[in-house]
mmCIF file of C-alpha atoms and ligand atoms in Angstrom:
data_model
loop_
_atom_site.group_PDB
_atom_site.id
_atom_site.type_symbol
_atom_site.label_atom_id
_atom_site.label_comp_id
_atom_site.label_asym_id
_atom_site.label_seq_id
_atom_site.Cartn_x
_atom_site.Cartn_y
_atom_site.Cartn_z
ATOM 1 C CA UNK A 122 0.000 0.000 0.000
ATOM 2 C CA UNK A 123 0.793 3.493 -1.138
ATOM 3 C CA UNK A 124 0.867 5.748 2.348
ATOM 4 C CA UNK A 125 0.457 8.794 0.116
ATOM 5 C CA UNK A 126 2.764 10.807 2.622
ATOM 6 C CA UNK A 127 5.938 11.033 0.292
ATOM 7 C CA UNK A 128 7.226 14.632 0.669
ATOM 8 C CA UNK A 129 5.702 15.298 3.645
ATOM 9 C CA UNK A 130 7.471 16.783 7.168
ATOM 10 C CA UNK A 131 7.590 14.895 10.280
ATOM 11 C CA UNK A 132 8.505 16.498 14.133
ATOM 12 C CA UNK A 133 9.478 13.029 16.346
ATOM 13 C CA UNK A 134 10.495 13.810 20.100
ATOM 14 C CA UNK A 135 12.091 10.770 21.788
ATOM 15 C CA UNK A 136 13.119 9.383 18.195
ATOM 16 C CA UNK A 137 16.692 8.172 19.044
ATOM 17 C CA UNK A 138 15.641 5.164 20.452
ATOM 18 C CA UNK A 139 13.001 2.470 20.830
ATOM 19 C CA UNK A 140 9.545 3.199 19.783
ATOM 20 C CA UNK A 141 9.880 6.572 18.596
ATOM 21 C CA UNK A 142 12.874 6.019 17.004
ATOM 22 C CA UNK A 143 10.669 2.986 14.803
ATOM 23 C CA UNK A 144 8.107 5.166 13.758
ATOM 24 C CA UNK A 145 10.574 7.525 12.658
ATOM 25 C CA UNK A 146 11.892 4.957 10.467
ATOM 26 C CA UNK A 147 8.871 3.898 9.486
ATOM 27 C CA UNK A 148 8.110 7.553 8.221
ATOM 28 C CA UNK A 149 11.329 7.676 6.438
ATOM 29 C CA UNK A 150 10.777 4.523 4.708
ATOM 30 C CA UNK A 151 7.356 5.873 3.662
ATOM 31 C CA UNK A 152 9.750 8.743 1.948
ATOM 32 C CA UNK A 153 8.306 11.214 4.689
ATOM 33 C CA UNK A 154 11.137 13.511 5.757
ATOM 34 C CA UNK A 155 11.915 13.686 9.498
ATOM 35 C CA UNK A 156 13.195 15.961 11.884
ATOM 36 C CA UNK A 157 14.115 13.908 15.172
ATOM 37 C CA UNK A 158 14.500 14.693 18.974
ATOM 38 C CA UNK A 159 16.023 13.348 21.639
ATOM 39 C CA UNK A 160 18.441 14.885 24.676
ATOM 40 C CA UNK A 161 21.610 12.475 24.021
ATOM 41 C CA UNK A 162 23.653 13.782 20.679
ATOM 42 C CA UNK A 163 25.707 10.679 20.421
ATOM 43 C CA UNK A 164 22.768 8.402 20.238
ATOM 44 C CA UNK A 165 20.605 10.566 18.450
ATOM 45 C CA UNK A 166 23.097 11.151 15.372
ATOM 46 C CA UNK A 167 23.480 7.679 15.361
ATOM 47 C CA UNK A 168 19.925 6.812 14.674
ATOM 48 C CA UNK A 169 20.169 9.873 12.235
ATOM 49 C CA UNK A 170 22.319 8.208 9.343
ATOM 50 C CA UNK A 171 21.160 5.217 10.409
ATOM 51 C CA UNK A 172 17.653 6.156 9.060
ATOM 52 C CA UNK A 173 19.047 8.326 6.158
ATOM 53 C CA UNK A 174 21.543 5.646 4.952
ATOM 54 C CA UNK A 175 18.123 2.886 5.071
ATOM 55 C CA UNK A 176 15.893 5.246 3.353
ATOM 56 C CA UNK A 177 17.757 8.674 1.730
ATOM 57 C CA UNK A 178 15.280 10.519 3.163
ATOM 58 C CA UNK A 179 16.512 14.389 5.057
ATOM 59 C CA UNK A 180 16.639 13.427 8.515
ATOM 60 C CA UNK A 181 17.290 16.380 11.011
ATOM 61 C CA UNK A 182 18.779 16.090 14.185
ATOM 62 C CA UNK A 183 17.628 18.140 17.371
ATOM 63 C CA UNK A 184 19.429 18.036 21.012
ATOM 64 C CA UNK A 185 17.281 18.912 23.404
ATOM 65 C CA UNK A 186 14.531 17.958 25.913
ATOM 66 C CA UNK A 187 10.807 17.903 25.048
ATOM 67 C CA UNK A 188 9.522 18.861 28.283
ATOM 68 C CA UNK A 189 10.912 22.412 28.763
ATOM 69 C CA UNK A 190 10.611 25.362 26.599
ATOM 70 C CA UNK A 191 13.808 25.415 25.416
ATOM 71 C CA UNK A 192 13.792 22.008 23.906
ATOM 72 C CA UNK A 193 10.163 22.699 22.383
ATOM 73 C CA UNK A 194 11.015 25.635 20.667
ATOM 74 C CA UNK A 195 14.692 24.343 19.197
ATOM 75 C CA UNK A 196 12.178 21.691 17.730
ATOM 76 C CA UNK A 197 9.933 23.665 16.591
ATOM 77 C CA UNK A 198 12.268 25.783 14.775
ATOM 78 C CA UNK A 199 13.478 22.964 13.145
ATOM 79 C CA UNK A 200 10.798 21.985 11.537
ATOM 80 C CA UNK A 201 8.093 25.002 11.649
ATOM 81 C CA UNK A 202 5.681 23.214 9.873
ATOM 82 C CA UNK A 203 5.331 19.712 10.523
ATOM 83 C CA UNK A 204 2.445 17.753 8.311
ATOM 84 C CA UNK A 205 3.152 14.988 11.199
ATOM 85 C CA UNK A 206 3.864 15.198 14.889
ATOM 86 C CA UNK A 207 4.972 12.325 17.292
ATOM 87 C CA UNK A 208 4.568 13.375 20.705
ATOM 88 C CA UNK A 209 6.632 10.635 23.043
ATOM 89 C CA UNK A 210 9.685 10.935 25.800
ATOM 90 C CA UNK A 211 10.672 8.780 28.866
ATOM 91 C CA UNK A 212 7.996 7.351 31.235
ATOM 92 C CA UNK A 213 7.444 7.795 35.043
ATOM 93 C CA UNK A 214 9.847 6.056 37.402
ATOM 94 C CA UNK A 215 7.878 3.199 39.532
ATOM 95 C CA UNK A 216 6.887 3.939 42.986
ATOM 96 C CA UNK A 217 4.390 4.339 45.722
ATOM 97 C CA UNK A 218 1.876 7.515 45.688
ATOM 98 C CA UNK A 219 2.685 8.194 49.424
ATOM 99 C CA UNK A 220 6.658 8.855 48.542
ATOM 100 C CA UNK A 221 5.949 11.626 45.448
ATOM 101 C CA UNK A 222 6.050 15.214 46.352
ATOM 102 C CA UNK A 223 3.789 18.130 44.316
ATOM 103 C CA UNK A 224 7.085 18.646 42.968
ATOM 104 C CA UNK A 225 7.332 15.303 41.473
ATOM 105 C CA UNK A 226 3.320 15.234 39.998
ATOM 106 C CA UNK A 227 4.243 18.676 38.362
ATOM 107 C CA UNK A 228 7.264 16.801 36.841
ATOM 108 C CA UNK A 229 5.043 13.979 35.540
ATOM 109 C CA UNK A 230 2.108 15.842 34.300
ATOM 110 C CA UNK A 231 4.713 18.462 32.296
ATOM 111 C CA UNK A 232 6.634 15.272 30.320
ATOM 112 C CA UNK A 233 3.684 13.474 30.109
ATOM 113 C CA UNK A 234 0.653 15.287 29.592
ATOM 114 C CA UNK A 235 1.508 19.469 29.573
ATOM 115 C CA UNK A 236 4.420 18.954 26.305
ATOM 116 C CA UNK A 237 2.484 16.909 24.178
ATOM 117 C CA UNK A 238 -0.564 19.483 24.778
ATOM 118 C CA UNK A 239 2.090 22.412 24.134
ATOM 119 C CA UNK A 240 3.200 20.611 21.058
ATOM 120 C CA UNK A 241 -0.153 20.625 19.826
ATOM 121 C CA UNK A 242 -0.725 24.068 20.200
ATOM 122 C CA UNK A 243 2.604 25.171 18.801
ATOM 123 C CA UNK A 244 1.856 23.114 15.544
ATOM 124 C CA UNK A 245 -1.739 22.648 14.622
ATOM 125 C CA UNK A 246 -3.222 25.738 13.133
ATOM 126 C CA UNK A 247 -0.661 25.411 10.496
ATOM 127 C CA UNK A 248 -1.722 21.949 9.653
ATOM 128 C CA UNK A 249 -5.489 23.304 9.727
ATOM 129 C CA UNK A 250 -4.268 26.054 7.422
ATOM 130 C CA UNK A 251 -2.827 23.533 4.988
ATOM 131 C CA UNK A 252 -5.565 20.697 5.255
ATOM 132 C CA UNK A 253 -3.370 17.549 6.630
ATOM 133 C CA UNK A 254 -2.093 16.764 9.616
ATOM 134 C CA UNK A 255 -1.635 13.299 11.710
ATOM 135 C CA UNK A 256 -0.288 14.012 15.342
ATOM 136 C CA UNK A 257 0.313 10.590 17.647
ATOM 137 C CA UNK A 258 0.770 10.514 21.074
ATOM 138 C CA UNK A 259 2.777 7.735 22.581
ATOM 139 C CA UNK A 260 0.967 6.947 25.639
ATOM 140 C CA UNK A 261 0.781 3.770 27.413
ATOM 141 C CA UNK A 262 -1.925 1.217 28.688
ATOM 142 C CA UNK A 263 -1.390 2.294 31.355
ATOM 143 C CA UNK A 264 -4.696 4.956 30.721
ATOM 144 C CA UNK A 265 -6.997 1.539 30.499
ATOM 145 C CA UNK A 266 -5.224 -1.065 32.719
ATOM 146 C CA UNK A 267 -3.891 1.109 35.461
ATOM 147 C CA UNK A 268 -0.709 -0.244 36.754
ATOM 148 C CA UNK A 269 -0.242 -0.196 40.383
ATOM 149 C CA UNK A 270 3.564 0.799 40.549
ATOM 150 C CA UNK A 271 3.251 3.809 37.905
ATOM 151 C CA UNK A 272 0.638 5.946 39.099
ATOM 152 C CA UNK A 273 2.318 8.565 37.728
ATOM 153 C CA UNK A 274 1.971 7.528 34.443
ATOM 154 C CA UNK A 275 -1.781 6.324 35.219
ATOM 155 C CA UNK A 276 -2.861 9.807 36.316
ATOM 156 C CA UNK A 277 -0.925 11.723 33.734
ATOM 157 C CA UNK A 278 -1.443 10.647 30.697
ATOM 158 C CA UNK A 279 -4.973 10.004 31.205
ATOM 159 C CA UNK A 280 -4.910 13.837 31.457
ATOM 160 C CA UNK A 281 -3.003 13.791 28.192
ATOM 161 C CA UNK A 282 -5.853 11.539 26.591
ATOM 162 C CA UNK A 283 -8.631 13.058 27.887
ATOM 163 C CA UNK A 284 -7.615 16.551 26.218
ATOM 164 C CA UNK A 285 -6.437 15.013 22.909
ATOM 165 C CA UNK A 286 -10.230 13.899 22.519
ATOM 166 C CA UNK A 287 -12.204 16.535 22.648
ATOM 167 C CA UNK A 288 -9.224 18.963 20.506
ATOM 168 C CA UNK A 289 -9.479 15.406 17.945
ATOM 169 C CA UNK A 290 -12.906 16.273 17.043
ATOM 170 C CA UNK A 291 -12.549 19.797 16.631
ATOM 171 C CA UNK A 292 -9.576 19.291 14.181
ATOM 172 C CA UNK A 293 -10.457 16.594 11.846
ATOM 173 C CA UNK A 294 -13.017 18.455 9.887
ATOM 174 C CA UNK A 295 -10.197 19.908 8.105
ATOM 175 C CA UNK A 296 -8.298 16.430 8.176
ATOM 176 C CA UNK A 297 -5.974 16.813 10.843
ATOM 177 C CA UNK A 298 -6.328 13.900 13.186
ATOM 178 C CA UNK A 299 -4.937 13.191 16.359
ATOM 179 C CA UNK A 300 -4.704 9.675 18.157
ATOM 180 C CA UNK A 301 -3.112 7.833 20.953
ATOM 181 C CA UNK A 302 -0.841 4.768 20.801
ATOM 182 C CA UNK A 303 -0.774 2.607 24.250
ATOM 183 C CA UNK A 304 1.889 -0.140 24.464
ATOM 184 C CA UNK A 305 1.900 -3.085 26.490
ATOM 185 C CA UNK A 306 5.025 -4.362 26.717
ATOM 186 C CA UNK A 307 8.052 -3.770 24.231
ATOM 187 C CA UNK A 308 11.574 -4.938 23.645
ATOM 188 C CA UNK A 309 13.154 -1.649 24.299
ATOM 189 C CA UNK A 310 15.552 0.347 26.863
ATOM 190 C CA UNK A 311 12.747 1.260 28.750
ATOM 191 C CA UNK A 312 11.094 -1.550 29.100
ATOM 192 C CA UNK A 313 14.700 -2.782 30.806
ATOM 193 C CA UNK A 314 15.040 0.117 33.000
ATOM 194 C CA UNK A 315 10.977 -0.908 34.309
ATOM 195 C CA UNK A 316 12.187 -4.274 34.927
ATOM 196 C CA UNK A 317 15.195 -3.238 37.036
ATOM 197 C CA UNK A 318 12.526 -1.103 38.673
ATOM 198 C CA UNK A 319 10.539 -4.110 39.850
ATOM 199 C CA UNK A 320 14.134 -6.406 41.285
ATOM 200 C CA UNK A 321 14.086 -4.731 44.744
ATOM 201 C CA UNK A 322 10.489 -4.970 45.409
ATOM 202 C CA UNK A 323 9.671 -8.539 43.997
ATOM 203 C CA UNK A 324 13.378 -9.999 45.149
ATOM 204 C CA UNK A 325 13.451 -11.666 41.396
ATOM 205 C CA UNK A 326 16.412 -11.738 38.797
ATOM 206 C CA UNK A 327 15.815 -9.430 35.681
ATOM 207 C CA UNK A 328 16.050 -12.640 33.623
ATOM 208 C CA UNK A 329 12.889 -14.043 35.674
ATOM 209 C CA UNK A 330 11.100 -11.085 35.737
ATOM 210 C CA UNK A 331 11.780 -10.299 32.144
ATOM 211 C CA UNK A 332 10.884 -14.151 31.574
ATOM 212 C CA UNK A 333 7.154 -14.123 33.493
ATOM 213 C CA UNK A 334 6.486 -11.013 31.339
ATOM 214 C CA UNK A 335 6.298 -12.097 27.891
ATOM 215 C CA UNK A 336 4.791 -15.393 29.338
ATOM 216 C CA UNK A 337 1.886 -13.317 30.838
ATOM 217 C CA UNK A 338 1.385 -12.050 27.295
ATOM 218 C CA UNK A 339 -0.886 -13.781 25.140
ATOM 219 C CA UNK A 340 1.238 -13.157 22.147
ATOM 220 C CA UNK A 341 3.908 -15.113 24.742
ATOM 221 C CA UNK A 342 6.472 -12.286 23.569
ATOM 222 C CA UNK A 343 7.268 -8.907 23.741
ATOM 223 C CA UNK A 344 6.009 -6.475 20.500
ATOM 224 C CA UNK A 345 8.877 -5.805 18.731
ATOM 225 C CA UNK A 346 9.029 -1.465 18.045
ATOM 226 C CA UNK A 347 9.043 -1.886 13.809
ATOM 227 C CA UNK A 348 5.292 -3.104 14.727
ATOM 228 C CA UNK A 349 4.306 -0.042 16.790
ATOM 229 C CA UNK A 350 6.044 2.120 13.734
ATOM 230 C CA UNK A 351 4.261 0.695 11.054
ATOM 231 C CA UNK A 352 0.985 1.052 13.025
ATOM 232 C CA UNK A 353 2.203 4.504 13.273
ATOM 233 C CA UNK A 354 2.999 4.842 9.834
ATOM 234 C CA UNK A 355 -0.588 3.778 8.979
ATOM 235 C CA UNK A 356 -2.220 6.380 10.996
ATOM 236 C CA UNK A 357 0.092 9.081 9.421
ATOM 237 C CA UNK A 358 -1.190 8.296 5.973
ATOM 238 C CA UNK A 359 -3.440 9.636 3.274
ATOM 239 C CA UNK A 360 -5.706 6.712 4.157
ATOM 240 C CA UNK A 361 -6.327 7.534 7.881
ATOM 241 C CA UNK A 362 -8.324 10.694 7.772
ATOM 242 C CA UNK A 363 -11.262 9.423 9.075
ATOM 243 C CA UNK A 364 -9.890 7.628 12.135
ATOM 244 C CA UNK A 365 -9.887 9.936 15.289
ATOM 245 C CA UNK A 366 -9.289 10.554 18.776
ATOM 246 C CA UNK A 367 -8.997 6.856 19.432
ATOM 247 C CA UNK A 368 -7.075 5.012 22.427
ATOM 248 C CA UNK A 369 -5.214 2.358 20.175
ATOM 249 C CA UNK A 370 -3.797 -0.617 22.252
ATOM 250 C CA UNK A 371 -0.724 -2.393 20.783
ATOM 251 C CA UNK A 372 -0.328 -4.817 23.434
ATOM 252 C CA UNK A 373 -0.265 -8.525 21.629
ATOM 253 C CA UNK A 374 -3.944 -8.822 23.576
ATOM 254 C CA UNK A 375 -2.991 -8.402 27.241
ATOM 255 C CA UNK A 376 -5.613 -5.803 27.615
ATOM 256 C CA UNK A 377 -8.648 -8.353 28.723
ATOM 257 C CA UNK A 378 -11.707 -6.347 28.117
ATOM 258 C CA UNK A 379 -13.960 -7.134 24.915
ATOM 259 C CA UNK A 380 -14.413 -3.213 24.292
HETATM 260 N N1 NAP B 85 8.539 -0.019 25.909
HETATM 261 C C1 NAP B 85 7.439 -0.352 26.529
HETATM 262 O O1 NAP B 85 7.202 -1.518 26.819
HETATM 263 C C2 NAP B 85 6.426 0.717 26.871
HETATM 264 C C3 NAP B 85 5.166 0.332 27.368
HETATM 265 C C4 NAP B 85 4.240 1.318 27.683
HETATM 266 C C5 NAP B 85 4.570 2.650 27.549
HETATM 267 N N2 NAP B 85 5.799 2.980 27.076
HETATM 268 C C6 NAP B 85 6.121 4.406 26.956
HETATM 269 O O2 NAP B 85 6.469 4.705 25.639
HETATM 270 C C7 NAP B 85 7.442 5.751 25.634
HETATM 271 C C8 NAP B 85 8.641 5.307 24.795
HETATM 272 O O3 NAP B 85 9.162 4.133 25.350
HETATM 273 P P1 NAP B 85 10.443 3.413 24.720
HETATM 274 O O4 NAP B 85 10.366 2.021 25.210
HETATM 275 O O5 NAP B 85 10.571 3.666 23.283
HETATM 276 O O6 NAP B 85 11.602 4.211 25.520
HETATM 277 P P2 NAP B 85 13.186 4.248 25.233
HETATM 278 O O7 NAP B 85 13.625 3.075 24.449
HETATM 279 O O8 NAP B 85 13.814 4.537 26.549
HETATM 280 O O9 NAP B 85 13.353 5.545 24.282
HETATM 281 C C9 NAP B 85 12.975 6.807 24.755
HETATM 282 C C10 NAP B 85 13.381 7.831 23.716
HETATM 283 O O10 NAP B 85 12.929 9.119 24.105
HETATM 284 C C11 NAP B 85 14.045 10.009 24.260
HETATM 285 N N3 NAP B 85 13.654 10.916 25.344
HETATM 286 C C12 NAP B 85 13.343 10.566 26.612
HETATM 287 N N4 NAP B 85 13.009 11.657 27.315
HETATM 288 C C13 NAP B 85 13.102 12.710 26.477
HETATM 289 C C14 NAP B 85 12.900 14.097 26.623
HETATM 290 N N5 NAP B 85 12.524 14.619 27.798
HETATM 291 N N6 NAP B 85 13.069 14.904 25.552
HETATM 292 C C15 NAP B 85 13.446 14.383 24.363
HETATM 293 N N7 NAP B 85 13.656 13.076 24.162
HETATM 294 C C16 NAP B 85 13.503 12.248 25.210
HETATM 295 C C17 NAP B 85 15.218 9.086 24.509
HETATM 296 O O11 NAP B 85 16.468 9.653 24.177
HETATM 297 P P3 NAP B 85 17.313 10.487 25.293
HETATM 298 O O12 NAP B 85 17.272 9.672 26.540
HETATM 299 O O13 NAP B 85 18.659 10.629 24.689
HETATM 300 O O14 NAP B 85 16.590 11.792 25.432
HETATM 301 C C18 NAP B 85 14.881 7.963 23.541
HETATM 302 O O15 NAP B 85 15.140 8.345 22.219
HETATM 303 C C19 NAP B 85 7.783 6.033 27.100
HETATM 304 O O16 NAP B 85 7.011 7.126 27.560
HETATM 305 C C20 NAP B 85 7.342 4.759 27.795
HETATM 306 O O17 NAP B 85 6.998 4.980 29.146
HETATM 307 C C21 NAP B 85 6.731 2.063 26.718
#
């Protein structure tokens, strides 16, 4: 299938590594041009010519974090006028409610719910003004099966969801669409760095824990991030103007519920 995005100008924050950095590719490979994000130079120049060497699309490289001002407006000013926008950055460390501070829910609801939101505003009216636009926001399942160590994340990014639906129906009228991607579990760095999270609480190796996980699954595995880019890719395209403000699980089936 034909994406129809060829030519087209995508902003990616957290695109260095694991899922963002797939649906970058994904975009590239799709002949989308992309202008990437991510606080660690080394690591994001890396994945820079990686993707430009795979697919010869222009790949631009910004240092700089998503969640302050600074960082949003060297991205911006990258790329002023994105047809595509991938909202995503680092999740919530595990913990228990009692232990965070007001200072550490203001941390958590500006990475995970107040940038995405400011992205939005920064970059939508120009994709009104020019008739496309496909903005995804990395979330987590975390909005429909709370989990009980990352309250954090189940608190803030249902924040993030909530808004994203009501702006999702004022925007696609003139085809710019906005949805949500939630993850279950994926083979990436962060899915390690959960893991070694969970060794001092549940007194398991990481191999165990990391084990029990994708046996839990009922795909028995962990989704690989090339499937959560293509998805991605999908919902980027010509073809996805009329899909909207949805909650999209990529999880392999873990979430139990019918609906
Ligand atoms: N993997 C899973 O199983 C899973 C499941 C549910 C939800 N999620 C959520 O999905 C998101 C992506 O996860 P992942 O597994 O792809 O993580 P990852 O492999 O750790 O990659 C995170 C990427 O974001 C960048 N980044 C992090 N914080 C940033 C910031 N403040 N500003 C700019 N870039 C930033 C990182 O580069 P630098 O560190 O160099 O900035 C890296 O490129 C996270 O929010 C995670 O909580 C993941």
């Amino acid at each position: 299938m034909d994406l129809g995005i060829r030519g087209r100008q995508a902003l990616l924050s957290g695109a260095s590594r694991g899922l963002g950095k797939a649906c970058a590719l994904a975009l590239a490979q799709e002949g989308v041009d992309v202008t990437i994000v991510a606080r660690t130079r080394e690591t994001l120049e890396k994945t820079a010519a990686e993707i430009a060497a795979a697919t010869g699309v222009k790949v631009t490289t910004v240092v700089g974090d998503i969640t302050t001002t600074e960082g949003r407006s060297a991205a911006v000013a990258a790329c002023p006028a994105p047809d595509i926008l991938l909202n995503n950055a680092d999740g919530p460390k595990p913990g228990d409610f009692r232990d965070w501070s007001r200072d550490d829910w203001i941390a958590a609801l500006d990475a995970m719910m107040l940038a995405p939101i400011e992205m939005m505003r920064l970059t939508v009216d120009g994709m009104l003004s020019r008739g496309f636009g496909r903005i995804i926001n990395i979330v987590s399942r975390s909005v429909k099966i709370p989990q009980h160590e990352l309250g954090l994340s189940n608190g803030a990014r249902s924040g993030l969801v909530g808004f994203a639906g009501g702006l999702a129906r004022q925007t696609v009228g003139r085809n710019v669409t906005i949805n949500n991607l939630l993850p279950g579990i994926f083979d990436s760095d962060a899915q390690r760095e959960h893991i070694r999270g969970m060794l001092e609480a549940t007194g398991k190796s990481f191999d165990e824990i990391w084990r029990e996980r994708a046996a839990a699954n009922p795909a028995r595995r962990y989704g690989r991030p090339a499937e959560l880019g293509a998805y991605c890719a999908f919902l980027c395209s010509e073809h996805a103007g009329f899909i909207t403000g949805q909650n999209l699980l990529v999880d392999g089936g873990s979430y139990p519920g019918t609906y």
